[in-house]
Short mmCIF file of C-alpha atoms in Angstrom, two decimals:
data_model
loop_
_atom_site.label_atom_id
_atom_site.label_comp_id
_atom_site.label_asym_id
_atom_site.label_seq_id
_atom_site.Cartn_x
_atom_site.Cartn_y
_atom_site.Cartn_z
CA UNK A 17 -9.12 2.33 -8.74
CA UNK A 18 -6.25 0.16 -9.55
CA UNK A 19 -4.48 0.56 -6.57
CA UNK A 20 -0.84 1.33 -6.17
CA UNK A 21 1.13 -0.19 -8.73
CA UNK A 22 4.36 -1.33 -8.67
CA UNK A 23 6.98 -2.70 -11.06
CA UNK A 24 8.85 -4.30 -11.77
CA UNK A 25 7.26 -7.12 -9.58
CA UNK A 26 10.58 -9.29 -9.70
CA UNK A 27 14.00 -7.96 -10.26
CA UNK A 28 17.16 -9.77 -10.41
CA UNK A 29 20.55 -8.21 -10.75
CA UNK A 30 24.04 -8.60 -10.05
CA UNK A 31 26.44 -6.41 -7.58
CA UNK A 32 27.89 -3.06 -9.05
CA UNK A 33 24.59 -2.82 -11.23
CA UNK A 34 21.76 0.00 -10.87
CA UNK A 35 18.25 -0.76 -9.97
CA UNK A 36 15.19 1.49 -10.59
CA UNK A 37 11.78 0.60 -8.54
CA UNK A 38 9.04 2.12 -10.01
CA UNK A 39 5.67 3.93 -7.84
CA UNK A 40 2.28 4.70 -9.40
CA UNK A 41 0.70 6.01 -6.22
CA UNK A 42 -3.59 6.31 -5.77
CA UNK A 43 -4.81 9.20 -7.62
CA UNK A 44 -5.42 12.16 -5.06
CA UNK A 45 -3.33 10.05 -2.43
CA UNK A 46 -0.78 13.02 -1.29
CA UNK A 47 1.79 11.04 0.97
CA UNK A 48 3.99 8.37 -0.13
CA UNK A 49 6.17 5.79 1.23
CA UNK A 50 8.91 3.80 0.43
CA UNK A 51 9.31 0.67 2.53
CA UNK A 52 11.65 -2.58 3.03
CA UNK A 53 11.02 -5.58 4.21
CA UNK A 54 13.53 -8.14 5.56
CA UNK A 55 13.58 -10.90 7.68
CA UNK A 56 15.34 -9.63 10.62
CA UNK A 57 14.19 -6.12 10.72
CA UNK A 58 10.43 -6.26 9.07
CA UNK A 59 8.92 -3.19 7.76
CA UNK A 60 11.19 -0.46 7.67
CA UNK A 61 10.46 2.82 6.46
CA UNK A 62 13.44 4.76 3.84
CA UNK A 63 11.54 7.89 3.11
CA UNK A 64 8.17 9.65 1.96
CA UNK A 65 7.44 12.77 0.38
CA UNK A 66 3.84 14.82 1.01
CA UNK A 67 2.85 16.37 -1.94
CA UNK A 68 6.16 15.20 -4.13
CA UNK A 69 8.11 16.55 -1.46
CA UNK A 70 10.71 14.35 0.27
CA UNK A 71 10.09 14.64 4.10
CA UNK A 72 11.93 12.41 5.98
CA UNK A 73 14.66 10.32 4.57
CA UNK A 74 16.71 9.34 7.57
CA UNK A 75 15.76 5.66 7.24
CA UNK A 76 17.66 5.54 3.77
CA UNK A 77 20.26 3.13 4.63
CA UNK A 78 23.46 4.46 2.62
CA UNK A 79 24.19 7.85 -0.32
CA UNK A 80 23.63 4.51 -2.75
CA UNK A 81 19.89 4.70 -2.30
CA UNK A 82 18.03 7.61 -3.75
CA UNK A 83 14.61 8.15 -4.00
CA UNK A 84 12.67 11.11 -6.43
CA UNK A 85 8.60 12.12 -6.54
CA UNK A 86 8.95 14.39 -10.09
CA UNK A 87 5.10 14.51 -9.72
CA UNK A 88 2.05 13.07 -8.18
CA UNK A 89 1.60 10.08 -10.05
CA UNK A 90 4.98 8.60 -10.11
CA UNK A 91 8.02 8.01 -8.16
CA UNK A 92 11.57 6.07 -7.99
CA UNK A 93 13.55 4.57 -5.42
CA UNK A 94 17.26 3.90 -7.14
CA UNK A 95 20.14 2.53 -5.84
CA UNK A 96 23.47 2.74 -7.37
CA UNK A 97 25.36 0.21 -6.79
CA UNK A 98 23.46 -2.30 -5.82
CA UNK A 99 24.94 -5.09 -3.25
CA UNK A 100 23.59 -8.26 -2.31
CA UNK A 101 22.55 -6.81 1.31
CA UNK A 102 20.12 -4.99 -0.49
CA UNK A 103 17.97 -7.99 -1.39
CA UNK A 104 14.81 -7.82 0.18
CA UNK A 105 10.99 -6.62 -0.86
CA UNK A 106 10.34 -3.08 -1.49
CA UNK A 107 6.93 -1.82 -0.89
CA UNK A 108 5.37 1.73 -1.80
CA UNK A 109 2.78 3.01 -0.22
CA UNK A 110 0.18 5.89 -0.22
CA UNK A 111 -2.14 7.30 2.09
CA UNK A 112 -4.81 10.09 1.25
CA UNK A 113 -3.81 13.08 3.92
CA UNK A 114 -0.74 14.55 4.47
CA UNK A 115 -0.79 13.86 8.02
CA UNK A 116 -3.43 12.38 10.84
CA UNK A 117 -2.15 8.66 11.12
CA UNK A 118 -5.64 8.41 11.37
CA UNK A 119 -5.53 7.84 7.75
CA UNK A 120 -5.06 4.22 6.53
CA UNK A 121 -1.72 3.64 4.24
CA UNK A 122 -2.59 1.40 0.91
CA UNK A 123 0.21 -0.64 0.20
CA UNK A 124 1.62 -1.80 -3.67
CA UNK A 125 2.27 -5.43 -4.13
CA UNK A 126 6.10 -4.87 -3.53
CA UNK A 127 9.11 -5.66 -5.62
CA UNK A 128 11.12 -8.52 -4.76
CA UNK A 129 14.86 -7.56 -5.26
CA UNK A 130 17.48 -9.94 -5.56
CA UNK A 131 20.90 -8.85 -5.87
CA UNK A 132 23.11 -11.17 -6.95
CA UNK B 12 17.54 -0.79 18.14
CA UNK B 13 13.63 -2.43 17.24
CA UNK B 14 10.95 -0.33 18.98
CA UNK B 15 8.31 -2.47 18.12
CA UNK B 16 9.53 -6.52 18.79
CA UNK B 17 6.93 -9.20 17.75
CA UNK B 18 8.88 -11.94 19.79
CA UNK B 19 6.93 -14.79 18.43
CA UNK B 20 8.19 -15.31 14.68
CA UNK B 21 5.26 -17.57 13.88
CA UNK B 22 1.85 -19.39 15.69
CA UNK B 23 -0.44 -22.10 14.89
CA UNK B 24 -3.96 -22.40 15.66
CA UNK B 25 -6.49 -24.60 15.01
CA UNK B 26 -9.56 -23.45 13.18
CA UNK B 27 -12.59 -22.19 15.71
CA UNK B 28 -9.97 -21.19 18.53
CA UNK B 29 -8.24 -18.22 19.13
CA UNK B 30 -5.79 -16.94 17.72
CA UNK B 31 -3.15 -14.17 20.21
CA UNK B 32 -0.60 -11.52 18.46
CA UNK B 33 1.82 -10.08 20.69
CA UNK B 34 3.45 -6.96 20.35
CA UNK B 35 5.48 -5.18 22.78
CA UNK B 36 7.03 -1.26 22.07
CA UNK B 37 9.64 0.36 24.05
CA UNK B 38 9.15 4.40 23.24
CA UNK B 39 6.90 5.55 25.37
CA UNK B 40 5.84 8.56 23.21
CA UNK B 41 3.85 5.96 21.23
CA UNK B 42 0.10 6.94 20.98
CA UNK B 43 -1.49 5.12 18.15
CA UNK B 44 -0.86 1.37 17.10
CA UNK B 45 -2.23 -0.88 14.36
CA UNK B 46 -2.05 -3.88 12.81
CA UNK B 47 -1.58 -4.57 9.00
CA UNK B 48 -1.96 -8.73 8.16
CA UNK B 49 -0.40 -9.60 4.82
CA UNK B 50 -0.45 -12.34 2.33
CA UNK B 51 2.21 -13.85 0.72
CA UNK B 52 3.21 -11.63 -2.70
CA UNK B 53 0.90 -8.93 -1.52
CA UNK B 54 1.41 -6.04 -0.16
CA UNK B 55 0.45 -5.53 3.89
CA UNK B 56 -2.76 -4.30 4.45
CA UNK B 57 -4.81 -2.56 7.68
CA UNK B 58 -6.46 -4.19 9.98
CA UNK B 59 -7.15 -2.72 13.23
CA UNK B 60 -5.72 0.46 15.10
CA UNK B 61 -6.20 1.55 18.71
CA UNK B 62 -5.56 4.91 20.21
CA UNK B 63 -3.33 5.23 23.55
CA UNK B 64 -6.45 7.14 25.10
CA UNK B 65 -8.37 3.61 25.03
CA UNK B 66 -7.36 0.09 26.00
CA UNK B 67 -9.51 -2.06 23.92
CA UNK B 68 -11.02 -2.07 20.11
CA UNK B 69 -13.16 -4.61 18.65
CA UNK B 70 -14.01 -4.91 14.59
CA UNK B 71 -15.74 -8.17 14.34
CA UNK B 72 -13.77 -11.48 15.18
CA UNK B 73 -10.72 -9.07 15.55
CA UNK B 74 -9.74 -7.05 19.05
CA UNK B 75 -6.76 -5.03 20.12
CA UNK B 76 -5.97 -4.85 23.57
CA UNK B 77 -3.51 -2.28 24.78
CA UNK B 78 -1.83 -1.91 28.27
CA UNK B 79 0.05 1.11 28.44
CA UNK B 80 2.09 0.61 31.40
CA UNK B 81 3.45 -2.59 30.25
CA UNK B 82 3.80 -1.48 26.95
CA UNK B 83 2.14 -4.03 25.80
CA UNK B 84 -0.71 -4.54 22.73
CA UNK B 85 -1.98 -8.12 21.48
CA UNK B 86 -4.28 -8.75 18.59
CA UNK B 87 -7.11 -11.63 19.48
CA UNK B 88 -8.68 -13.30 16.85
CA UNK B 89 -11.63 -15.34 17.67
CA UNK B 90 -12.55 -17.57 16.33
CA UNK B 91 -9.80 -18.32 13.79
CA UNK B 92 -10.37 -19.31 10.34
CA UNK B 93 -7.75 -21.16 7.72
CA UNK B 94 -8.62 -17.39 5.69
CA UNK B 95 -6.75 -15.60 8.70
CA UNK B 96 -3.43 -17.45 7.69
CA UNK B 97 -1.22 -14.58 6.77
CA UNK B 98 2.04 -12.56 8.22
CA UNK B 99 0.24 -10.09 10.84
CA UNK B 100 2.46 -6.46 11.61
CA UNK B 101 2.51 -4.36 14.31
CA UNK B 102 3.13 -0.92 14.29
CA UNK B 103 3.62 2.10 16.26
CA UNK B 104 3.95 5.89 16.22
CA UNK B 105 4.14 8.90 18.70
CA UNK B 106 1.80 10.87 16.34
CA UNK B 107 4.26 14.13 16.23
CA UNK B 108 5.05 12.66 13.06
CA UNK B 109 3.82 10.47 10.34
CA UNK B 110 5.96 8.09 10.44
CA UNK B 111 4.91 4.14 11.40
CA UNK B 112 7.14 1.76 13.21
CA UNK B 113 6.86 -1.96 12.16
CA UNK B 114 7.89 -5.11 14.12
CA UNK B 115 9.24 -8.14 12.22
CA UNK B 116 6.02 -10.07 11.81
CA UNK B 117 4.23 -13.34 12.88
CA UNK B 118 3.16 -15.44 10.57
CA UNK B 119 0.05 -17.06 11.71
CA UNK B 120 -1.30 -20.38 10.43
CA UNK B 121 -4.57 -21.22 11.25
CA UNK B 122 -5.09 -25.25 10.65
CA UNK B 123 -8.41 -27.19 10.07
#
């Protein structure tokens, strides 16, 4: 298995613009999560879905991030506009169950995001 | 407000020795706690976890002590090697949800 993939790997943009991140999650991996990492605050989770369903998005920081799971094997976190706060690395990952923390989460390689 | 603070932003070791993570946590409701290490342009990956119903787990040269009434966990390494060099996470939940609470990080460097 390849993983979770991510991409782009790099992104690069200026304020005002839209940015896409892109999720393959594990095949047969049911819950997925959308992380960010920054210095000062580490890993913080935005939201995850179980099953393509969005659970919990209370760590979504503003209405300008949005995140969608059409279907098991892909999902988007957007945000519209962008702003150079928003710079950090974005991580996706998956974990097999729907619940039992039990269950280890795989991490993708991230996306850094700069936002110029 | 953090709920899981990794105070120490970064340690060096020498190779051999050991190597100490601390993590403190301030909910109480947390239950289960692991550790992810991570590499630079890779994505975090799992380490060790330890249920609140214990107060010690060992995998290998890695072992997670917890103290519950200190709220308190630390990740001991022994003995180090220059491989173990990496950004180590702690994390946290109460298990009523799935949700995991990260701290900020150390970044451990582990010299020859």
């Amino acid at each position: 298995d390849a993983g979770v993939i991510q991409s782009p790997r790099h992104e690069v943009t200026e304020m005002g613009q839209e940015v896409t991140l892109r999720c393959k999650p594990i095949s047969g991996h049911n819950s997925l999560f959308w992380y960010r990492q920054t210095m000062m605050r580490g890993l913080e989770l935005l939201i995850y879905f179980n099953n393509n369903v969005p659970i919990d998005d209370s760590g979504m920081p503003e209405d300008r991030f949005s995140a969608k799971m059409p279907n098991a094997s892909f999902s988007t976190l957007k945000i519209q506009p962008s702003e150079p706060r928003d710079s950090a690395v974005y991580f996706c990952a998956n974990r097999r169950a729907t619940s039992g923390l039990t269950d280890t989460q795989y991490f993708g390689p991230g996306t850094r995001l700069t936002v110029l | 407000d953090q709920q899981v603070k990794q105070n120490s932003p970064s340690l060096s070791v020498q190779e051999g020795r050991i190597s100490i993570l601390n993590c403190d946590y301030t909910n109480s409701m947390f239950d289960y706690f692991l550790w992810y290490k991570k590499y630079p342009a890779e994505g975090p990956t799992f380490l060790i976890s330890i249920s609140s119903i214990k107060d010690k787990n060992e995998d290998g040269r890695f072992t997670v002590f917890l103290n519950k009434s200190a709220k308190h966990l630390s990740l001991h390494i022994v003995p180090s090697q220059p491989g173990d060099s990496a950004v180590y996470f702690c994390a946290a939940s109460d298990g009523g949800t799935d949700k995991l609470i990260f701290g900020t990080g150390t970044r451990l460097q582990v010299f020859p």
